[in-house]
Coordinates of C-alpha atoms in Angstrom, one line a residue:
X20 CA -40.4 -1.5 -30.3
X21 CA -41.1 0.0 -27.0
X22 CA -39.6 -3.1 -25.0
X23 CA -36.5 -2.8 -27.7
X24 CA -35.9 0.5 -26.7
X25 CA -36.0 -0.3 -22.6
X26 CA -33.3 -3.1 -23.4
X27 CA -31.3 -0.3 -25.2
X28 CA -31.5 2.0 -22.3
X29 CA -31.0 -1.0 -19.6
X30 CA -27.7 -2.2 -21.5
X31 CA -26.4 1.6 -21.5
X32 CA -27.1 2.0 -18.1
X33 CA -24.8 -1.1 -17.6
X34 CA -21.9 0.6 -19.7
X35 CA -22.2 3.5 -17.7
X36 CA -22.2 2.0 -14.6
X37 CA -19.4 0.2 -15.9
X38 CA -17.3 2.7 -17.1
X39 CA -17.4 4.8 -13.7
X40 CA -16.9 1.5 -11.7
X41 CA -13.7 2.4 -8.9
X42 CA -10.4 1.1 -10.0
X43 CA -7.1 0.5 -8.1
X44 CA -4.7 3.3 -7.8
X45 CA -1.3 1.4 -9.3
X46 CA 2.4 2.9 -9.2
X47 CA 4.6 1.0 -11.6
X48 CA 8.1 0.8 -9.8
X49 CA 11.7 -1.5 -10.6
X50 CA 11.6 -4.5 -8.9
X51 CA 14.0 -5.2 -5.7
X52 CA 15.8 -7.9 -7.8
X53 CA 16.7 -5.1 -10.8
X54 CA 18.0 -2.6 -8.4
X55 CA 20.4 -5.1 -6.7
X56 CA 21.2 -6.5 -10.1
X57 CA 21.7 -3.0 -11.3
X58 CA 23.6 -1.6 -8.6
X59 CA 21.0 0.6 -7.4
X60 CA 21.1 0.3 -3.8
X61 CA 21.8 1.9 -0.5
X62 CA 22.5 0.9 2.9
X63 CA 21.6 2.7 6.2
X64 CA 21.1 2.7 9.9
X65 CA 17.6 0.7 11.3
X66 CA 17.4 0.5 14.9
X67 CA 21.3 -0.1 15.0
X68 CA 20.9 -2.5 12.1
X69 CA 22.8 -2.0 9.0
X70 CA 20.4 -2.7 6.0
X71 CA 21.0 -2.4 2.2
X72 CA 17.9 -1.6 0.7
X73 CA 17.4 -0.3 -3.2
X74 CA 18.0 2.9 -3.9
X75 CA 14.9 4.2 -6.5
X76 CA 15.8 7.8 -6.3
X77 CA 19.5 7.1 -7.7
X78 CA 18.4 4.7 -10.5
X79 CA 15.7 7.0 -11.7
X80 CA 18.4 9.5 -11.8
X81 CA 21.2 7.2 -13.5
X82 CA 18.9 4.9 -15.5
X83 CA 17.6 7.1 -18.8
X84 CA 15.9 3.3 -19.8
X85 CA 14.1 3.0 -16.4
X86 CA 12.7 6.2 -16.4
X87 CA 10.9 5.4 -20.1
X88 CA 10.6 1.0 -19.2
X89 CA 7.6 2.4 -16.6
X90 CA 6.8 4.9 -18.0
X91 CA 5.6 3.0 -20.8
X92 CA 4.1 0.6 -18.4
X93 CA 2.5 2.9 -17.2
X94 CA 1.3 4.7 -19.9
X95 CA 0.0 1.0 -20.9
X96 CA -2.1 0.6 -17.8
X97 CA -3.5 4.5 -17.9
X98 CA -4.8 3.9 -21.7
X99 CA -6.8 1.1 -19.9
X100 CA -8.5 3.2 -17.2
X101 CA -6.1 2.5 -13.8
X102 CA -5.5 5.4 -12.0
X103 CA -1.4 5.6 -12.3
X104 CA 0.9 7.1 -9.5
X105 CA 4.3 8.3 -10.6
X106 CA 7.0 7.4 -8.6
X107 CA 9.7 9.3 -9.8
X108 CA 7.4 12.3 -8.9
X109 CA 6.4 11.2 -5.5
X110 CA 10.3 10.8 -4.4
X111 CA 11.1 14.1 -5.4
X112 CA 7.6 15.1 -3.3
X113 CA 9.0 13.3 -0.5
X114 CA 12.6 14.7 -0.5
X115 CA 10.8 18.2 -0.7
X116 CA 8.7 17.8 2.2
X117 CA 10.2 19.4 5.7
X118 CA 7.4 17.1 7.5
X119 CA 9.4 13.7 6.5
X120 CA 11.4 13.3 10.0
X121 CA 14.0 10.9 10.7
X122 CA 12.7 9.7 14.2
X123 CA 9.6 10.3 15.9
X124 CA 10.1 9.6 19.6
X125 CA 7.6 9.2 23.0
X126 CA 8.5 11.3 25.5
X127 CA 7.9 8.5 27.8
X128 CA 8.9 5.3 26.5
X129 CA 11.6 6.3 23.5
X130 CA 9.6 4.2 20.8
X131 CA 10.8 5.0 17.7
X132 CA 9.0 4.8 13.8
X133 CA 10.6 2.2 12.1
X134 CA 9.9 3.1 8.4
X135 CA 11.7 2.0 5.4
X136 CA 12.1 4.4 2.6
X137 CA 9.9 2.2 0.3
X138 CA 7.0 2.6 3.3
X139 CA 7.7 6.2 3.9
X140 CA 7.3 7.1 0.0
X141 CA 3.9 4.7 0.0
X142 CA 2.7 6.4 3.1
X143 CA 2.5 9.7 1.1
X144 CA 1.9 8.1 -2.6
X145 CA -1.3 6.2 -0.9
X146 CA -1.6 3.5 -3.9
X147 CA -3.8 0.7 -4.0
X148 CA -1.0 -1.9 -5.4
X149 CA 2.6 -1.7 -6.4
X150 CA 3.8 -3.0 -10.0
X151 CA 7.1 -4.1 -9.7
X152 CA 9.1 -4.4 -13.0
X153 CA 12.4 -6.3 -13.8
X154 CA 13.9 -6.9 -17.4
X155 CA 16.9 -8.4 -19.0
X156 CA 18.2 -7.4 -22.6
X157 CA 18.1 -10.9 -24.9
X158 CA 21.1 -10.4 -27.9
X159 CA 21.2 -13.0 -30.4
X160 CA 23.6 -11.2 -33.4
X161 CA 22.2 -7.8 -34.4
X162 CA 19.1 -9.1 -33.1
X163 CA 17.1 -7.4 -29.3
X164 CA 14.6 -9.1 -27.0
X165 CA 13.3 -8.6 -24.1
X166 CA 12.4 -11.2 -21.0
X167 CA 10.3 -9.3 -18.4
X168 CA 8.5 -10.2 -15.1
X169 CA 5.4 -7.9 -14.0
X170 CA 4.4 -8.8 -10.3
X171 CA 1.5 -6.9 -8.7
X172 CA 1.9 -6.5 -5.0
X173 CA -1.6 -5.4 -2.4
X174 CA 0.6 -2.2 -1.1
X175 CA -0.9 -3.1 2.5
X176 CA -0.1 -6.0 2.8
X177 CA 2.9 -7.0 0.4
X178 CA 1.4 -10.2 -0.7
X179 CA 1.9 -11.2 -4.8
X180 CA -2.2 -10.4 -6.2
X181 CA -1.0 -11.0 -9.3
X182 CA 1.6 -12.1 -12.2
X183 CA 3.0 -12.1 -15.7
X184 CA 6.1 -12.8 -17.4
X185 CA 7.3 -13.3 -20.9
X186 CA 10.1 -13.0 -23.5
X187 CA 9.1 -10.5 -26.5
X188 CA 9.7 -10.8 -30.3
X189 CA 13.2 -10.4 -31.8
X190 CA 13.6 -7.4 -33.2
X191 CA 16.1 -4.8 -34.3
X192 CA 15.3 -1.3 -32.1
X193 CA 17.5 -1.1 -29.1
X194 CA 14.9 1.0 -27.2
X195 CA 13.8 -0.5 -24.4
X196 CA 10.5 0.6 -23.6
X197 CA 9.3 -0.7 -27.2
X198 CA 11.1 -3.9 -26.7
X199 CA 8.8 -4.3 -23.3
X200 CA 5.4 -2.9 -24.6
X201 CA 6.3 -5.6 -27.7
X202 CA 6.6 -8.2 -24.8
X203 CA 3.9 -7.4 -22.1
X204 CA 1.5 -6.2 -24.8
X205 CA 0.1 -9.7 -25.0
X206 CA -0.3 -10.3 -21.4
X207 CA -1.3 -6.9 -20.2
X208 CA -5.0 -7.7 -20.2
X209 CA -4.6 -10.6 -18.1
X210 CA -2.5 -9.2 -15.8
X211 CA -4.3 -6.1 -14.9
X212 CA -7.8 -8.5 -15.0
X213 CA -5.7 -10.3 -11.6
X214 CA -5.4 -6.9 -10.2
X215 CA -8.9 -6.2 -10.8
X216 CA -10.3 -9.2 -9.2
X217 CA -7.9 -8.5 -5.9
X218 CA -9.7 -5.0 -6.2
X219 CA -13.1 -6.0 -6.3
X220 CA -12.3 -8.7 -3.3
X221 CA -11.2 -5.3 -1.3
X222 CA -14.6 -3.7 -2.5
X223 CA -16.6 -6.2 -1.2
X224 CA -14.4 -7.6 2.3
X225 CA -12.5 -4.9 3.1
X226 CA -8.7 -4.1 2.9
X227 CA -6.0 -6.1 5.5
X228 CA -4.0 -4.1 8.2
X229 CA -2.9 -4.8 11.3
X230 CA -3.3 -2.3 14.5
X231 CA -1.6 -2.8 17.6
X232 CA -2.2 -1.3 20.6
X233 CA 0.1 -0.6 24.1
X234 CA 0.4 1.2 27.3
X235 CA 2.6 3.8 28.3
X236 CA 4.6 2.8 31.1
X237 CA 4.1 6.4 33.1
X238 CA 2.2 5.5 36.2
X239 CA -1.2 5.9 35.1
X240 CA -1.8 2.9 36.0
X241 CA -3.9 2.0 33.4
X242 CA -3.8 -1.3 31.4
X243 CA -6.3 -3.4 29.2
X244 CA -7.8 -5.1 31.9
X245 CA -8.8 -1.7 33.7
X246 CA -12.5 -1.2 33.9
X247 CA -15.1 1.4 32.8
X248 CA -18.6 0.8 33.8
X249 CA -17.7 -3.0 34.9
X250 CA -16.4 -3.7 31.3
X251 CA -12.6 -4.4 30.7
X252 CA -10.9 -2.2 28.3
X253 CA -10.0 -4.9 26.2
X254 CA -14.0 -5.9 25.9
X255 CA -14.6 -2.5 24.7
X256 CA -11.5 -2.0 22.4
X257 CA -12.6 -5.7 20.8
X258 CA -16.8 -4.8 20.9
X259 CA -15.6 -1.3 18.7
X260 CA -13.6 -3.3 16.2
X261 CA -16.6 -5.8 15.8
X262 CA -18.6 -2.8 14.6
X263 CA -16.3 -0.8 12.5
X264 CA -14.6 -3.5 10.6
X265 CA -16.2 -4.4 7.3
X266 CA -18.4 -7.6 8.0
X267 CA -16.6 -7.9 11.8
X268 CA -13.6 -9.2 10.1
X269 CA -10.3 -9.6 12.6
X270 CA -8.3 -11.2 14.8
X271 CA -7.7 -10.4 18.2
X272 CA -4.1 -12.5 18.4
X273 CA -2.7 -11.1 21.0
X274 CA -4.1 -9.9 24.4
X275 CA -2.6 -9.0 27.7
X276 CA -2.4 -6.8 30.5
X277 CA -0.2 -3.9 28.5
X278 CA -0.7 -5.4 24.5
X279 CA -3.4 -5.8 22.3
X280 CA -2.3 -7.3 18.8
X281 CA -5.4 -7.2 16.3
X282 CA -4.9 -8.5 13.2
X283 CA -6.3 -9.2 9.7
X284 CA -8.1 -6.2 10.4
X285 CA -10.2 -5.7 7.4
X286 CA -11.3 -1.9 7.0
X287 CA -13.4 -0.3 4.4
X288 CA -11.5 1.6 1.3
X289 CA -13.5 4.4 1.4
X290 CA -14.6 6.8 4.5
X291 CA -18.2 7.5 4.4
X292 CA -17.3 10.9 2.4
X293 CA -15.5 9.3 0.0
X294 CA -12.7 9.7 0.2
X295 CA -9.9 6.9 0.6
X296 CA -9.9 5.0 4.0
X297 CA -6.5 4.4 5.2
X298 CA -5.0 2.5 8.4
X299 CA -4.4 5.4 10.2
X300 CA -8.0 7.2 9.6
X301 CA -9.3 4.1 10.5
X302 CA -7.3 4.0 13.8
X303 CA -7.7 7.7 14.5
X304 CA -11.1 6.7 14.6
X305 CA -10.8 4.1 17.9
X306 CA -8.0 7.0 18.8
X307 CA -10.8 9.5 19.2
X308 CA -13.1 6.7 20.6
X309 CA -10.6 6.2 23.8
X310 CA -10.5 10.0 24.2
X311 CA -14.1 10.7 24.4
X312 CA -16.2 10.4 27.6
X313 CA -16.6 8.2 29.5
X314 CA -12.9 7.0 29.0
X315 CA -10.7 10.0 28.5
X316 CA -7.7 8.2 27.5
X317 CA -5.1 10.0 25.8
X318 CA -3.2 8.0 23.1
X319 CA -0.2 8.6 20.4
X320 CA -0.5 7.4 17.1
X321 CA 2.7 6.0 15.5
X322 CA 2.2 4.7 11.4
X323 CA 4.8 1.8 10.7
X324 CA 3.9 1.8 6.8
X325 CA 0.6 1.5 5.3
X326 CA -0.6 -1.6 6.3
X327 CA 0.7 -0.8 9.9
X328 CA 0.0 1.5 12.9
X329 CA 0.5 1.1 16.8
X330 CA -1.7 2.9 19.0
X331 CA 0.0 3.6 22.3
X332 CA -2.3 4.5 25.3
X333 CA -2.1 7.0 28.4
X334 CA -0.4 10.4 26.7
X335 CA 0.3 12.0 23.6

């Protein structure tokens, strides 16, 4: 009885555990291909570069059936336990916020933030993975279906974690949203179990960014190959990224006199507070390394999305 009763307790333990285990932070979103197809789309001025890009903010104002499509999806993923970011919500919180400039320029050297609007509404959403949705109305007679495609994408990195697609049942509702939760209903399980397992690889090996790091051109005369206590700059830059990544995982792929390019840069999720661990924490962090004694070096910090930030020495 008594060794009965310890399995009981062992096995709730192991629900427990279970239950409270960390899960991805997902934002359901229309896929690229649905927004073109749709008309959604916008074009504007990149570094004097025209670029057509889709517009989310216009079709979740336009599209009554997009608005309900993920949030059903959505609503799908959040009865399973993934945290869900809304991204109709986060635009508006973007458009509201005076902080979202333009440009950010060095008074020096005039480089410039090249963001998209999809990395500038990431950078503030902070989710784990985007779930892009795309659907196409089937009509055979009197008859609806729907043919979908799910595609999970790592948010950091913008590489495809994960995958489903299917046609749904025929039926005679011409409501979207139950048409798709008729159709991904089957496959949900699956799908989210890919996103799961791309999670749990993060846990374990850290998440993938890439830092970059470069010298003001303002007579400082400093460069990577300056030395502090006989050791280059470069040696110490590459000796702090050896101890902060998670198992020393990265790639020094570039180095020169004025450029350092480290990537594959795998960094932790989660700060040792708890909270999320992002790429530009985690390169504040070597910011406030260079600035401390013995080196002194001033530095500006520039985010080019979430997966991206360049580190530029000698000033603010």
């Amino acid at each position: 009885m008594k060794k009965f009763l310890t399995i009981c307790m062992a096995a709730a333990c192991a629900l427990c555990v279970s239950g409270q285990a960390k899960k991805p932070t997902l934002m359901v979103m229309p896929a690229e291909v649905w927004c073109f197809e749709n008309g959604y789309t916008s074009t504007y001025n990149m570094q004097g570069k025209q670029t057509t890009v889709p517009d989310y903010e216009r079709a979740y104002q336009q599209n009554s059936d997009l608005y309900n499509a993920t949030t059903k999806i959505g609503e799908l993923m959040a009865e399973r336990g993934f945290p869900i970011k809304d991204m109709h919500a986060t635009i508006r919180d973007v458009n509201r916020s005076a902080v979202e400039n333009e440009m950010t320029t060095s008074r020096t050297s005039g480089a410039t933030l090249a963001e998209t609007p999809l990395e500038k509404l990431m950078s503030r959403a902070k989710g784990d993975i985007l779930v892009e949705l795309s659907w196409k109305l089937n009509q055979v007679g009197p008859k609806r279906s729907v043919t979908y495609n799910l595609r999970g994408i790592d948010a950091y990195t913008n590489k495809q974690i994960a995958a489903a697609q299917g046609t749904g049942p025929q039926s005679f509702t011409a409501e979207v949203p139950v048409l798709l939760e008729e159709a991904v209903i089957e496959n949900m399980d699956n799908f989210l179990s890919q996103l799961m397992a791309h999670f749990d690889d993060l846990l374990e090996n850290g998440r993938e960014v890439t830092i970059n790091l470069n010298v003001f051109d303002n007579g400082s005369d400093l460069t990577f190959e300056s030395e502090f206590g006989g050791e280059e700059l470069t040696d110490i830059i590459d000796n702090w990224m050896a101890e902060n990544t998670v198992q020393h995982r990265y790639s020094l792929s570039d180095a020169g006199e004025t450029h350092l390019g480290f990537e594959q840069v795998r960094i932790p999720l989660y700060r040792e507070n708890g909270m999320p661990m992002d790429t530009r924490n985690f390169a504040g962090n070597l910011r406030k390394f260079l600035q401390a004694s013995p080196y002194n070096i001033k530095s500006k910090l520039i985010t080019k999305g979430l997966g991206r930030v360049d580190l530029i020495l000698g000033e603010k």
